[in-house]
Tab-separated table of C-alpha atoms in Angstrom:
chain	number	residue	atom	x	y	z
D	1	UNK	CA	-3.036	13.609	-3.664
D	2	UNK	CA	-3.991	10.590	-1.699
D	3	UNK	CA	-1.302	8.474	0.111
D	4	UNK	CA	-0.929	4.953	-0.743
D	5	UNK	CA	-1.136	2.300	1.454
D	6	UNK	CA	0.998	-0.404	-0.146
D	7	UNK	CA	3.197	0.031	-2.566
D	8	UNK	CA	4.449	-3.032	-4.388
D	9	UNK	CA	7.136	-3.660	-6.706
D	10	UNK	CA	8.304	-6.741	-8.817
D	11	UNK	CA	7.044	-9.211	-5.628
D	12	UNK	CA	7.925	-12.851	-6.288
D	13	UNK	CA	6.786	-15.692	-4.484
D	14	UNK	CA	7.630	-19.471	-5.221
D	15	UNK	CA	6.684	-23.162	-3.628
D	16	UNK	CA	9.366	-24.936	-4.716
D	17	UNK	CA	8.698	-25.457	-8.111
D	18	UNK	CA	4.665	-23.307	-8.230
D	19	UNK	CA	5.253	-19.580	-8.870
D	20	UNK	CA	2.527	-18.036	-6.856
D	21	UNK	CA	3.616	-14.232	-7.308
D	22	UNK	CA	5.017	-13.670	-10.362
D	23	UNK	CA	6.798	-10.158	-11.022
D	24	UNK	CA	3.602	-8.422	-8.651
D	25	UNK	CA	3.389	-4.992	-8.479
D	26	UNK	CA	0.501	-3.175	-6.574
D	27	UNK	CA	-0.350	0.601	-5.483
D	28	UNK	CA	-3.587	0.752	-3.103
D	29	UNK	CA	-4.613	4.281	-1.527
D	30	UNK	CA	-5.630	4.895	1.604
D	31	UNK	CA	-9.319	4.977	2.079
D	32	UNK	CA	-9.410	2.303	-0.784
D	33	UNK	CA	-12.222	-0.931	0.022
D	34	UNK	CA	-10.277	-3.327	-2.394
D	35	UNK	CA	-11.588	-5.883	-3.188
D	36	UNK	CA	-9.632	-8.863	-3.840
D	37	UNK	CA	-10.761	-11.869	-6.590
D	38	UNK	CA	-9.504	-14.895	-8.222
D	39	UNK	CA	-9.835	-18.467	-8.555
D	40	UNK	CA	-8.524	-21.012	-5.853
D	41	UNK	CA	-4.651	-21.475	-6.378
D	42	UNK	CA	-4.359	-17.911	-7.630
D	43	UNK	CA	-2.299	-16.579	-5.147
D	44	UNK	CA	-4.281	-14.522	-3.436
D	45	UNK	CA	-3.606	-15.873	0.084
D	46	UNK	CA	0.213	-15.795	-0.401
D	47	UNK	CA	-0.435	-12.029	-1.280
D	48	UNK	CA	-2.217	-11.220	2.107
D	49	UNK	CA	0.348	-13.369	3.632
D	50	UNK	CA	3.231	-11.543	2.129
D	51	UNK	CA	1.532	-8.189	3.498
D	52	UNK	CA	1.479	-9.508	6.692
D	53	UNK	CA	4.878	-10.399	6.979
D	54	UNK	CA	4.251	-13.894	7.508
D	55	UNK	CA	6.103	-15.266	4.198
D	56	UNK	CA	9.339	-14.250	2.424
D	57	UNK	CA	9.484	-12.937	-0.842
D	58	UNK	CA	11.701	-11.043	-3.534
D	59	UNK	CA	10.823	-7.742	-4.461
D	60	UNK	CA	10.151	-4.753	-2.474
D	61	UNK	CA	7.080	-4.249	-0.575
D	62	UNK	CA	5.876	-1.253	1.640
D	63	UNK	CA	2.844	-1.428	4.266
D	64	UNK	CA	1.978	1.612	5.622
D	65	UNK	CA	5.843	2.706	5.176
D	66	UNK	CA	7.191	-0.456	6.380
D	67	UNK	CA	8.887	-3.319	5.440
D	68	UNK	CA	6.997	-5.981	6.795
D	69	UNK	CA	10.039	-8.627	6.394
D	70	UNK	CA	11.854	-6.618	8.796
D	71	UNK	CA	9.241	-4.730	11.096
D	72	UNK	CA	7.084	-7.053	11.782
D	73	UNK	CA	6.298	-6.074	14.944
D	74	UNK	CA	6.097	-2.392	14.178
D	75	UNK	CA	3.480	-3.114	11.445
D	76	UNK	CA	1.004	-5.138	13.199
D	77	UNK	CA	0.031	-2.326	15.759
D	78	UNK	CA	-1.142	-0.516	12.874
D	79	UNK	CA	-2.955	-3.312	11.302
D	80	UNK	CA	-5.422	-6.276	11.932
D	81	UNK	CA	-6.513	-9.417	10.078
D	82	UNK	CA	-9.470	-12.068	10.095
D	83	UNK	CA	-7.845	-14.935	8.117
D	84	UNK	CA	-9.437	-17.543	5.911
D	85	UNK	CA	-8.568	-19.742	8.802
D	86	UNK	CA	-9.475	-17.803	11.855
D	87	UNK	CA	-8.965	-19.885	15.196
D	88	UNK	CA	-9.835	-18.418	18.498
D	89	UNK	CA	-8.817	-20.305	21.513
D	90	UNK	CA	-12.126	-22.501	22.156
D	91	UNK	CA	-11.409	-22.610	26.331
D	92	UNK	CA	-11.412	-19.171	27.151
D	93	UNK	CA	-14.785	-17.147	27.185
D	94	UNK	CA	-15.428	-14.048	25.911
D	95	UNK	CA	-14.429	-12.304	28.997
D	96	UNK	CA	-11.271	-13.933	28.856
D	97	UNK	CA	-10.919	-13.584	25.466
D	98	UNK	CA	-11.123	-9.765	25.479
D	99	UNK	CA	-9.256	-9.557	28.931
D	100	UNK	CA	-5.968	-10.798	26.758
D	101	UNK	CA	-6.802	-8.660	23.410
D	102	UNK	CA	-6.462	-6.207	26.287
D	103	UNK	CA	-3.057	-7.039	27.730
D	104	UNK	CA	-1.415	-7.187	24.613
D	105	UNK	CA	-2.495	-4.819	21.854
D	106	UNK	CA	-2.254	-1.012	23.136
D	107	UNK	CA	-5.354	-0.072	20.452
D	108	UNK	CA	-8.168	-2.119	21.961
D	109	UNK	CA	-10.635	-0.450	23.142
D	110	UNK	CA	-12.366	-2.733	25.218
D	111	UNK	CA	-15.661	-0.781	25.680
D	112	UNK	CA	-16.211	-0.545	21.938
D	113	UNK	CA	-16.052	-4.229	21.411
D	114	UNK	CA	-18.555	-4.876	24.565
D	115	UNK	CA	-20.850	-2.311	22.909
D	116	UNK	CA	-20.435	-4.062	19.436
D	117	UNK	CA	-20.887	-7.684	21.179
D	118	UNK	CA	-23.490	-6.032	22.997
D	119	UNK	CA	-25.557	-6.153	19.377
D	120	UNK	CA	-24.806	-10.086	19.016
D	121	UNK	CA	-25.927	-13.138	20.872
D	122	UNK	CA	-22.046	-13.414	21.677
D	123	UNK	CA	-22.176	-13.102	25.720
D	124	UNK	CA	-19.363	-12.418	28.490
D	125	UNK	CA	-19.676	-15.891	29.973
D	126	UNK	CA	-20.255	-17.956	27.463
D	127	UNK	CA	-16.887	-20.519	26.008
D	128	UNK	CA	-15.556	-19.879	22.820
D	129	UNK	CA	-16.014	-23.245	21.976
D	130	UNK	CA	-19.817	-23.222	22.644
D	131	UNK	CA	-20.495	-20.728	19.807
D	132	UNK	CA	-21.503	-21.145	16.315
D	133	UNK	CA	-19.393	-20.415	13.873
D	134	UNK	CA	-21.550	-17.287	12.743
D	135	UNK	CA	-20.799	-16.314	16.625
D	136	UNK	CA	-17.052	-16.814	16.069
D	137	UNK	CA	-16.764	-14.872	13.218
D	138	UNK	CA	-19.254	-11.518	15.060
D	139	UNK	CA	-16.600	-12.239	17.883
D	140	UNK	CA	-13.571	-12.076	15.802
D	141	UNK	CA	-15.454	-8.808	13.966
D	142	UNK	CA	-16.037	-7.308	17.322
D	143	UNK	CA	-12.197	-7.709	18.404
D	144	UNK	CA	-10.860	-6.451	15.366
D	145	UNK	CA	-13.270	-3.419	14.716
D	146	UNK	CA	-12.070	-2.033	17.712
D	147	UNK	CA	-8.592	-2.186	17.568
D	148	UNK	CA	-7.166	1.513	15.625
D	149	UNK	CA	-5.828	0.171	12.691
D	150	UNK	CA	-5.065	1.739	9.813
D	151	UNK	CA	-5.151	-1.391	7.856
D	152	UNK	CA	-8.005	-4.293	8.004
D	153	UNK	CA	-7.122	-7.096	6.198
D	154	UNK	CA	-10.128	-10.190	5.441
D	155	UNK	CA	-9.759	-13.311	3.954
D	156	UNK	CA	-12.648	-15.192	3.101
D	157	UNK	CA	-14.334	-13.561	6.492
D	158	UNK	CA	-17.583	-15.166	5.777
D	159	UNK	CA	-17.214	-18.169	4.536
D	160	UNK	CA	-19.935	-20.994	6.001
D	161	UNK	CA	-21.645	-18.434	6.925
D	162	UNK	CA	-25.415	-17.958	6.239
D	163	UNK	CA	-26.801	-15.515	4.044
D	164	UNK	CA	-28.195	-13.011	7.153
D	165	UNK	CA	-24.727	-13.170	8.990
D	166	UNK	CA	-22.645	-12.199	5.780
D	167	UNK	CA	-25.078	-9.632	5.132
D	168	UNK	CA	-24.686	-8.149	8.759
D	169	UNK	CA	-21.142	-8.482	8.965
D	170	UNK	CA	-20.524	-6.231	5.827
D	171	UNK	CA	-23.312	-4.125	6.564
D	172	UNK	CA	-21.260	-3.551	10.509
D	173	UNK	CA	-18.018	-3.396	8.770
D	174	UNK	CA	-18.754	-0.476	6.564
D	175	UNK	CA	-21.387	1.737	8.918
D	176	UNK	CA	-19.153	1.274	11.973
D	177	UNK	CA	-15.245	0.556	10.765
D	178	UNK	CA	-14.897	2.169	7.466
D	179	UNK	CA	-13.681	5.899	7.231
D	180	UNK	CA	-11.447	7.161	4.858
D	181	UNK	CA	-8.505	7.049	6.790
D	182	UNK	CA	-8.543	3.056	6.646
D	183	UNK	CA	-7.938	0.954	3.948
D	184	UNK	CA	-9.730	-2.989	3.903
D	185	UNK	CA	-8.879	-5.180	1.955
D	186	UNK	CA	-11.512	-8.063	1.396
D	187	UNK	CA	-10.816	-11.088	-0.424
D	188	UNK	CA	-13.392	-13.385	-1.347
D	189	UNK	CA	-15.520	-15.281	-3.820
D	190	UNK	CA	-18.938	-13.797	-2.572
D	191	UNK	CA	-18.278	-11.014	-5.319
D	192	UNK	CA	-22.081	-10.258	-5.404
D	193	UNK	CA	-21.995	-9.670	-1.710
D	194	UNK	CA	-19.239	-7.074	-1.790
D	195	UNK	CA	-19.515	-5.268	-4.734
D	196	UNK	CA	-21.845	-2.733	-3.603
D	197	UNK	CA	-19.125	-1.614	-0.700
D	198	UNK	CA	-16.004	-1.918	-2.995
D	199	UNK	CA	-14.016	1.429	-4.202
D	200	UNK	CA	-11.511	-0.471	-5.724
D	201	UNK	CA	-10.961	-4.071	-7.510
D	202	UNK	CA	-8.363	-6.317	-8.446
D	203	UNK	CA	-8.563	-9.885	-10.348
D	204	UNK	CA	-5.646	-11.708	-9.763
D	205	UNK	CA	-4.699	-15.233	-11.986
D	206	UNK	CA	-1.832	-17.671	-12.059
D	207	UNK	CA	0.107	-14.966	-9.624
D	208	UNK	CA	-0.645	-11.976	-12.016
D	209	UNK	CA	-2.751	-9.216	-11.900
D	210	UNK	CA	-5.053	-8.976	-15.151
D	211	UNK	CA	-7.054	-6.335	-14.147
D	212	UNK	CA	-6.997	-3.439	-10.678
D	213	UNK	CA	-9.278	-0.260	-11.026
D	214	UNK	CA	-11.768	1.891	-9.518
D	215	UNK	CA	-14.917	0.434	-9.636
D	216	UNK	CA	-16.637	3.952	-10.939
D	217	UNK	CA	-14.249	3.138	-13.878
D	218	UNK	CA	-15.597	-0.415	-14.570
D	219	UNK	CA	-18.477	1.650	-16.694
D	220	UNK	CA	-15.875	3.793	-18.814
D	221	UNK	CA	-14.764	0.839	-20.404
D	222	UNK	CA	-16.803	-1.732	-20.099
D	223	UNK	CA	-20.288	-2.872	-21.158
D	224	UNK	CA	-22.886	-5.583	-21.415
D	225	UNK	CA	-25.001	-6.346	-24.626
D	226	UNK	CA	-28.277	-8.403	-24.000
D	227	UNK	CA	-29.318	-9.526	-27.441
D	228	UNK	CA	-31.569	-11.831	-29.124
D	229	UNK	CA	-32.084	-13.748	-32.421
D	230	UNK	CA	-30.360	-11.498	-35.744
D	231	UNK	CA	-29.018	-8.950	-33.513
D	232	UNK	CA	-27.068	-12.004	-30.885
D	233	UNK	CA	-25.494	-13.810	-34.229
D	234	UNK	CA	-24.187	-10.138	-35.496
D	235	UNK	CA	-22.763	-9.333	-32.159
D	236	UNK	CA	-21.660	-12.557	-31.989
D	237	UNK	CA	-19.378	-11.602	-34.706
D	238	UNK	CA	-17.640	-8.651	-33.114
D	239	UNK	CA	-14.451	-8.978	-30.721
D	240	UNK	CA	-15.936	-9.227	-27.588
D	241	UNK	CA	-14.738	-10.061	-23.950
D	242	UNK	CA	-16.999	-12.425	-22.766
D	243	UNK	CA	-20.149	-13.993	-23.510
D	244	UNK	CA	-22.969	-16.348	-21.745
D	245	UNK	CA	-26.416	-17.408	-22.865
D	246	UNK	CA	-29.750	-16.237	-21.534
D	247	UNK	CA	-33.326	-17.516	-21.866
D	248	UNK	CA	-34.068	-16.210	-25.165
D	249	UNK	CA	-30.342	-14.902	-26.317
D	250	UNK	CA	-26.977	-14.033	-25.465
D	251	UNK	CA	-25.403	-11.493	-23.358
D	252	UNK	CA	-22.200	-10.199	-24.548
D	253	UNK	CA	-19.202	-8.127	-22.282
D	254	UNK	CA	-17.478	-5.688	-25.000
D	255	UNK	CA	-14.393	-3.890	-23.551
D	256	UNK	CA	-13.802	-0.409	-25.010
D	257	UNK	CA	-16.330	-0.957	-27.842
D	258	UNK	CA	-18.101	1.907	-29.238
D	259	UNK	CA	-21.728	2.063	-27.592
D	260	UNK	CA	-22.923	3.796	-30.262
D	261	UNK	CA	-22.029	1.040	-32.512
D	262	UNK	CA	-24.071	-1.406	-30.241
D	263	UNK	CA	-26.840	0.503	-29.018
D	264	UNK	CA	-28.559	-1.212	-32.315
D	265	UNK	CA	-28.610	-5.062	-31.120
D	266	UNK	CA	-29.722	-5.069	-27.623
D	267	UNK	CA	-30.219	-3.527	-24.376
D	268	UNK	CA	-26.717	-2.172	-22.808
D	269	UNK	CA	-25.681	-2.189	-18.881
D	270	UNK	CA	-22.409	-1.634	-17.021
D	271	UNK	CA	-21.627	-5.195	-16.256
D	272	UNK	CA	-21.829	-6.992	-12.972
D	273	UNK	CA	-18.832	-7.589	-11.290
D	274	UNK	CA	-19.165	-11.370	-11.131
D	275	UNK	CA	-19.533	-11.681	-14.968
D	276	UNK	CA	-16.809	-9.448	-15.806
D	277	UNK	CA	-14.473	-11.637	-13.228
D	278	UNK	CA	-15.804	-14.504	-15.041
D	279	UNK	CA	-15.357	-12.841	-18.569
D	280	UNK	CA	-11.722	-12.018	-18.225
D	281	UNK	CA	-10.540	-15.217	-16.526
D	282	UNK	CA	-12.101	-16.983	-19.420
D	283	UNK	CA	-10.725	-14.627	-22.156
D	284	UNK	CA	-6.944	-15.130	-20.014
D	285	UNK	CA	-7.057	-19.605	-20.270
D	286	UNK	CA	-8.399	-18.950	-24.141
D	287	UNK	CA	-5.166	-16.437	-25.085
């Protein structure tokens, strides 16, 4: 049986008078890619944060078998985190830079991260300051990548970026970081960029979880009607998830529907995972 990560239970998290984890609970398995999804203001951040140890909370919460309210300290030589809001400091260079990752994290291994930078634009000399922010971000990749963590954490790692850096940085993350020994965690709102690495998913709302599962599972019990004309007004009429027009009809998200029963009205596909986010935040503000 596979060993889990984090475990969870009943995690509350308020701001003054906002609730932004409300009665959380959460089980992710090592070797999981999880990916994590929601709306601004869902509490997704104060999640990653409460993982982190960088926020107080009720509840109880284990990270890698530690309480990260009290062993703090303990827990981050195991793990490592690129933050929505990633600053490095802009007046050191690289060299620098990597000279004080040294000094004070025992799991660097300085020669990997040269080799890795060694693949960017991102050289020895240069001042943090004078590179780009797609720079930055290969930089901050580089550092963290190869540090042995059990644990990567991302929030919003790409964001600003252009298309060819976010495509590289996911493509480096999972061919040279990813084994099944470490968990990531990604969140993010380029869902179409990251659904093709993710094992796992979880939508997260008003600080609950509406939905967490494999995504081999997504197919078992969900699926997408394209239909036109007759056969788009009678599965109109059925009790389905979601729903969105296209050029010529209507596609239609059905959740544990009888395929058989639709096969009839249109073409059927496991849906993407950006329209079944969209599907079930929808169908949450409607009930």
């Amino acid at each position: 049986m596979t060993q889990a990560t984090i475990t969870g239970i009943g995690i509350n998290k308020r701001f003054g008078d906002l609730l932004a984890l409300d009665q959380f609970d959460l089980e992710i398995q090592a070797g999981s890619i999880l990916g994590l999804i929601g709306p601004n203001g869902a509490g997704k951040t104060t999640l990653l944060r409460s993982l982190l140890g960088l926020c107080q909370f009720d509840g109880e919460l284990s990270v890698l078998g530690i309480d990260p309210r009290k062993q703090r300290a303990e827990l981050l030589k195991q793990v490592c985190t690129i933050p929505d809001t990633a600053v490095l400091p802009r007046w050191m260079t690289v060299r620098q830079l990597l000279d004080y990752v040294g000094g004070v994290h025992p799991g660097f291994d300085r020669s990997r991260a040269e080799h890795l930078l060694d693949q960017t634009e991102v050289g020895p000399g240069r001042r943090i300051k004078q590179l780009s922010k797609g720079m930055n971000v290969q930089l901050h990749l580089a550092l963290v990548m190869s540090i042995d963590a059990r644990l990567l954490i991302l929030d919003e790692p790409t964001l600003g970026l252009d298309i060819l850096f976010r495509k590289q940085f996911f493509e480096q993350l999972l061919n040279d970081y990813y084994d099944e020994a470490r968990t990531i965690i990604i969140s993010t709102h380029q869902v179409e960029e990251v659904e093709h690495i993710l094992t796992d998913v979880m939508f997260i709302r008003h600080g609950l979880k509406v939905l967490h599962t494999p995504t081999e599972a997504i197919a078992d019990h969900y699926v997408e009607l394209h239909a036109t004309g007759d056969n788009a007004r009678a599965a109109a009429e059925l009790p389905w998830l979601g729903q969105r027009s296209l050029l010529g009809g209507n596609a239609f998200i059905f959740k544990d529907s009888s395929k058989e029963r639709l096969e009839g009205l249109g073409e059927l596909s496991t849906p993407a995972l950006a329209d079944l986010f969209v599907a079930v935040m929808e169908q949450g503000e409607q009930s």
